């Protein structure tokens, strides 16, 4: 990524730079074919093992709107959405992600997607009638990182529910905001995603240049997807946006009232990365769902890339609250185009969990400050094997 000498330290404690081509030892080839013009992350298809339990979580608790459903499948959308769905829950034996789906600008972009991924040597399938209800001509691929990606333009239009205040709940989910993917080699993932037209907005690195995570966007927000370093391909989370912080607090209150506080994995809190207010939940199958609000505009071509030191304890939570170990270790498996689990490959670069709450026992790990610089009640916080 960007070399340290080309970065500027801000008064907020992170660095900024211009996006630079990254160096990686095992880059994906850059296709000659132009990339499809991707608009945004559009929907995720999840395999769930108990459709009724998942319906209760996503519809009765979180308030997503049902566009269409049958005994096998539920198509859900957020308040401001006008395409057919943002989330598909499909009944299956093994909880997993069937596809990460992106909308492209025009039908011709599907031809570009076929050419781009064919040149990369990827498995490519096209279904003119669409792979799922409500979506037309679509291309599905297994991308160079092993993730099932879909691209489509045509979608049935449905009612945007923004004006239906009579139906809104205090924790209203208004948009699909982003995906988050776990992959062993983050620089390789970033290089491929840059070829696909994505821009880096933020990343986490160390002094040696190890990259722990990177946030990448098409729409002018912090991200459409993030690449998190870990054993992969796996899905870390899918994220819906609310309008304001109080909506997230309302979800926490509701889960408490329903005696479902175990669904809350981490947060609520304020991210360092992205500056967004956040909450992480786990659905009945353990799929992780983030609720998120108030990141920032990133659409200018010279938008500064923000780089965080992996040893900055405010990078993942601006208030310095520790990250729970399950957040680092757990993820959902992803499927190939035939519905079989993709093989998971171990990360060989340093692990963010290990360098921040691992063997040295420090949760606060600024290199110039030891654990002794922390108040006693913070020392050893969330050290593995040491937490309550
Ligand atoms: Fe996220």
XYZ file of C-alpha atoms and ligand atoms in Angstrom:
389
model
C 0.000 0.000 0.000
C 1.182 3.572 0.505
C 4.673 3.912 1.924
C 5.009 5.503 5.353
C 7.020 8.441 3.975
C 4.119 9.346 1.693
C 1.624 9.493 4.535
C 0.636 12.462 6.662
C -0.155 12.041 10.359
C -3.414 13.803 11.238
C -4.335 15.437 14.530
C -6.831 12.565 14.967
C -4.000 10.048 15.273
C -4.258 8.212 11.958
C -2.465 8.756 8.641
C -3.797 9.967 5.296
C -2.398 9.503 1.816
C -3.491 9.185 -1.765
C -4.452 5.727 -2.967
C -1.440 3.956 -4.414
C -0.978 0.715 -6.346
C -0.145 -1.921 -3.812
C 2.710 -4.319 -3.683
C 1.863 -7.965 -3.152
C 3.782 -11.163 -3.637
C 1.011 -13.094 -5.347
C -1.036 -10.608 -7.405
C -3.992 -11.590 -9.526
C -3.378 -10.777 -13.208
C -4.927 -7.551 -14.489
C -7.403 -8.393 -17.269
C -7.242 -6.566 -20.596
C -11.052 -6.580 -20.642
C -12.588 -3.521 -18.946
C -14.281 -4.069 -15.600
C -18.072 -3.850 -15.329
C -19.318 -0.521 -13.942
C -20.526 -1.571 -10.491
C -23.001 0.732 -8.734
C -23.272 -0.733 -5.261
C -23.631 -3.802 -3.107
C -27.232 -4.855 -3.652
C -28.115 -8.043 -1.819
C -26.803 -11.130 -0.061
C -28.251 -14.620 -0.326
C -27.916 -16.505 2.955
C -28.556 -20.189 3.587
C -30.294 -20.610 6.947
C -31.121 -23.864 8.707
C -34.365 -22.797 10.420
C -36.367 -20.487 8.181
C -38.951 -19.669 10.840
C -36.289 -18.689 13.379
C -34.540 -16.525 10.824
C -37.812 -14.909 9.786
C -38.484 -14.017 13.405
C -35.022 -12.440 13.740
C -34.966 -10.452 10.500
C -38.657 -9.552 10.224
C -40.165 -9.533 13.723
C -37.117 -8.210 15.572
C -35.171 -6.178 12.999
C -38.178 -5.081 10.947
C -37.027 -5.823 7.387
C -39.911 -5.821 4.886
C -41.011 -9.039 3.200
C -41.254 -8.574 -0.563
C -42.188 -12.188 -1.242
C -41.945 -15.536 0.534
C -42.719 -19.231 0.275
C -41.884 -22.353 2.298
C -38.256 -22.347 1.169
C -37.296 -18.707 0.672
C -37.914 -15.219 2.051
C -37.035 -12.077 0.068
C -36.436 -9.060 2.323
C -35.719 -5.391 1.774
C -34.855 -2.313 3.788
C -37.035 0.773 4.092
C -35.548 2.898 1.305
C -34.996 0.069 -1.182
C -36.899 -0.009 -4.477
C -35.330 -3.123 -6.028
C -36.851 -6.493 -5.188
C -34.677 -7.392 -2.199
C -31.513 -6.770 -0.182
C -31.444 -10.131 1.577
C -32.578 -13.616 0.652
C -33.040 -16.235 3.365
C -33.028 -19.673 1.784
C -33.639 -22.843 3.763
C -30.782 -25.337 3.676
C -28.878 -27.902 5.705
C -25.693 -25.882 6.108
C -25.626 -22.219 7.166
C -23.594 -20.361 4.549
C -23.475 -17.508 2.056
C -24.753 -18.390 -1.387
C -23.838 -15.118 -3.085
C -22.648 -11.527 -2.656
C -24.580 -9.562 -5.289
C -23.765 -6.184 -6.863
C -25.868 -4.009 -9.148
C -24.194 -2.694 -12.328
C -24.961 0.533 -14.197
C -26.287 -0.936 -17.484
C -27.185 -4.285 -19.057
C -24.001 -4.130 -21.180
C -21.936 -4.358 -18.008
C -22.935 -8.006 -17.724
C -21.062 -8.736 -20.972
C -18.101 -6.938 -19.456
C -18.361 -9.030 -16.288
C -18.306 -12.233 -18.353
C -15.236 -11.108 -20.301
C -13.420 -9.781 -17.207
C -13.811 -12.915 -15.115
C -13.331 -15.307 -18.021
C -9.966 -13.666 -18.662
C -9.110 -14.196 -14.991
C -9.783 -17.906 -15.464
C -12.767 -17.871 -13.107
C -15.828 -20.076 -13.284
C -18.541 -17.922 -14.872
C -22.256 -18.647 -15.287
C -24.936 -16.433 -16.824
C -28.681 -16.827 -16.378
C -30.745 -14.586 -18.652
C -33.839 -15.153 -16.556
C -31.951 -14.502 -13.321
C -30.847 -16.946 -10.639
C -33.465 -15.729 -8.141
C -36.918 -14.162 -8.092
C -37.171 -10.466 -8.856
C -33.773 -10.211 -10.553
C -33.232 -10.509 -14.323
C -30.193 -11.339 -16.449
C -27.352 -12.115 -14.035
C -23.755 -13.267 -14.027
C -22.386 -15.386 -11.196
C -18.698 -16.130 -10.768
C -16.306 -17.659 -8.290
C -13.858 -14.780 -8.093
C -10.061 -15.088 -7.769
C -10.407 -15.001 -3.966
C -12.923 -17.870 -3.973
C -16.042 -15.792 -3.239
C -19.357 -16.289 -5.063
C -20.042 -12.885 -6.652
C -23.095 -11.886 -8.713
C -23.709 -8.950 -11.034
C -27.110 -7.839 -12.364
C -28.856 -4.787 -13.744
C -32.541 -5.665 -14.146
C -34.687 -5.923 -11.029
C -38.401 -5.766 -10.381
C -39.293 -2.488 -8.735
C -41.208 -2.514 -5.464
C -42.540 0.198 -3.195
C -40.023 2.320 -1.324
C -41.381 2.318 2.238
C -39.784 5.594 3.383
C -43.116 7.427 3.658
C -44.841 4.587 5.546
C -44.134 6.011 8.975
C -47.070 4.048 10.279
C -44.990 0.898 9.744
C -41.614 2.154 10.918
C -40.074 0.890 14.160
C -37.562 2.725 16.392
C -34.703 0.623 14.975
C -35.679 1.057 11.325
C -33.103 -0.427 8.868
C -33.080 1.907 5.892
C -30.428 0.627 3.477
C -28.077 -2.262 2.793
C -24.747 -0.591 3.479
C -21.945 -3.112 2.905
C -20.514 -6.600 2.994
C -17.382 -7.684 4.870
C -15.297 -10.612 3.599
C -12.553 -12.637 5.297
C -9.600 -13.443 3.064
C -6.071 -14.638 3.887
C -4.094 -12.223 1.683
C -5.479 -8.685 1.975
C -3.022 -7.011 -0.450
C -3.913 -9.583 -3.110
C -7.614 -8.978 -2.500
C -7.181 -5.215 -2.714
C -5.246 -5.444 -5.977
C -7.979 -7.578 -7.577
C -10.736 -5.311 -6.274
C -8.899 -2.224 -7.595
C -8.835 -3.928 -11.013
C -12.584 -4.442 -10.608
C -12.981 -0.685 -10.119
C -13.137 -0.422 -6.332
C -11.286 2.315 -4.417
C -9.615 1.970 -1.018
C -10.964 4.374 1.606
C -9.313 3.087 4.804
C -6.973 0.325 5.899
C -5.190 -1.103 8.971
C -1.452 -1.772 8.744
C 1.613 -2.135 10.924
C 5.059 -0.611 10.694
C 6.341 -3.522 8.639
C 3.614 -2.974 6.047
C 1.479 -5.998 6.973
C -2.087 -5.221 5.938
C -4.762 -6.483 8.316
C -7.882 -5.107 6.621
C -8.970 -2.727 3.865
C -12.265 -0.962 3.150
C -13.276 -0.544 -0.493
C -16.065 1.352 -2.198
C -17.976 1.907 -5.410
C -20.800 4.062 -4.048
C -19.528 7.239 -2.349
C -19.495 5.947 1.224
C -16.664 4.296 3.151
C -17.354 0.909 1.587
C -19.410 -1.563 -0.371
C -17.236 -4.322 0.989
C -14.267 -4.706 3.296
C -11.481 -7.256 3.125
C -10.622 -8.563 6.593
C -7.502 -10.664 7.007
C -8.191 -14.185 8.230
C -8.831 -17.748 7.143
C -11.002 -17.534 4.058
C -12.909 -17.199 1.869
C -15.549 -16.601 4.554
C -18.164 -13.922 5.171
C -17.525 -11.696 8.172
C -20.764 -9.718 8.123
C -23.526 -8.089 6.143
C -24.486 -4.585 7.204
C -27.657 -2.511 7.190
C -27.747 1.232 7.838
C -30.037 3.153 10.142
C -30.635 6.912 9.966
C -29.349 7.822 13.419
C -27.554 6.497 16.481
C -30.723 6.316 18.520
C -32.068 3.673 16.118
C -29.163 1.414 17.091
C -29.754 1.994 20.787
C -33.419 1.128 20.242
C -32.424 -2.229 18.737
C -30.297 -2.955 21.822
C -33.178 -2.033 24.127
C -35.565 -4.222 22.140
C -33.222 -7.229 22.244
C -32.893 -6.760 25.981
C -36.649 -6.577 26.423
C -37.063 -9.740 24.359
C -34.398 -11.451 26.532
C -32.329 -11.876 23.379
C -29.243 -10.015 24.546
C -27.122 -13.002 23.495
C -27.741 -11.862 19.918
C -25.521 -8.855 20.652
C -21.908 -9.817 19.956
C -20.136 -6.455 20.088
C -21.136 -2.840 20.661
C -22.894 -0.524 20.442
C -19.979 1.774 19.857
C -18.254 4.244 17.590
C -15.810 2.876 15.048
C -12.428 4.486 14.493
C -12.331 3.102 10.950
C -15.270 4.660 9.015
C -16.276 6.880 11.988
C -19.629 5.067 11.981
C -21.737 4.182 15.004
C -22.106 0.391 15.086
C -23.612 -2.745 16.578
C -22.817 -6.383 15.722
C -25.489 -9.043 16.043
C -25.478 -12.784 15.383
C -28.535 -14.292 13.682
C -29.975 -17.704 14.725
C -27.394 -19.477 12.522
C -24.523 -17.322 13.746
C -24.357 -15.195 10.582
C -23.047 -11.810 11.700
C -25.141 -8.711 10.949
C -23.894 -5.189 11.553
C -26.153 -2.209 12.138
C -24.340 1.006 11.187
C -24.907 4.703 10.791
C -23.212 7.989 9.945
C -20.036 7.253 8.044
C -18.842 9.933 5.602
C -18.843 10.946 1.925
C -15.952 9.552 -0.122
C -16.931 10.327 -3.721
C -14.216 12.810 -4.723
C -11.469 11.313 -6.911
C -8.767 12.526 -4.514
C -10.548 11.322 -1.367
C -7.764 10.723 1.188
C -7.071 7.111 2.172
C -7.043 6.717 5.950
C -4.479 4.313 7.409
C -4.697 3.093 11.003
C -1.903 1.517 13.011
C -2.912 -1.983 14.062
C -1.559 -1.058 17.526
C -3.942 1.893 17.856
C -6.536 0.647 20.293
C -9.085 3.154 18.976
C -9.019 1.851 15.374
C -11.838 -0.689 15.845
C -13.627 1.195 18.633
C -13.076 4.932 18.996
C -13.826 4.697 22.709
C -11.156 2.020 23.157
C -13.500 -0.779 24.113
C -11.966 -4.202 23.472
C -12.963 -6.331 20.512
C -14.402 -9.658 21.617
C -12.360 -12.661 20.397
C -15.316 -14.242 18.533
C -15.479 -11.153 16.331
C -11.968 -11.955 15.103
C -12.350 -15.710 14.784
C -15.887 -16.447 13.586
C -17.254 -16.165 10.065
C -19.747 -17.820 7.734
C -18.622 -20.284 5.098
C -19.293 -19.403 1.474
C -20.545 -21.713 -1.277
C -19.432 -22.473 -4.803
C -21.808 -22.067 -7.743
C -23.183 -25.583 -7.184
C -23.925 -24.895 -3.523
C -20.965 -26.771 -2.022
C -18.722 -25.222 0.660
C -15.628 -23.441 -0.575
C -12.367 -24.665 0.916
C -11.000 -22.325 3.589
C -7.330 -21.353 3.300
C -5.382 -20.278 6.387
C -3.939 -16.771 6.689
C -0.150 -16.792 6.917
C 0.375 -13.042 7.538
C 0.162 -11.871 11.146
C -3.257 -12.082 12.778
C -4.825 -8.854 14.052
C -6.145 -10.685 17.087
C -2.716 -12.128 17.896
C -0.933 -8.787 17.633
C -3.533 -6.884 19.609
C -4.871 -9.254 22.263
C -2.690 -12.276 21.756
C 0.466 -13.784 23.098
C 1.911 -10.628 24.635
C -1.284 -10.118 26.578
C -1.638 -6.482 25.661
C -4.936 -5.171 24.498
C -3.388 -1.706 24.308
C -0.351 -2.220 22.120
C 1.045 1.111 20.960
C 4.667 0.189 20.362
C 6.014 3.092 22.407
C 3.745 2.369 25.353
C 3.671 -0.847 27.278
C 0.875 -2.366 29.267
C 2.175 -0.458 32.288
C 1.006 2.777 30.614
C -2.572 1.616 31.031
C -4.726 1.864 34.132
C -4.508 -1.368 36.096
C -8.136 -2.230 35.384
C -7.395 -2.212 31.632
C -4.308 -4.415 31.787
C -4.775 -7.851 30.281
C -8.198 -6.895 28.996
C -9.507 -9.593 26.694
C -6.263 -11.466 26.678
C -7.169 -14.888 25.359
C -7.721 -17.264 28.219
C -7.909 -14.305 30.570
C -11.343 -12.885 29.862
C -14.246 -13.483 32.172
Fe -18.962 -3.380 8.697
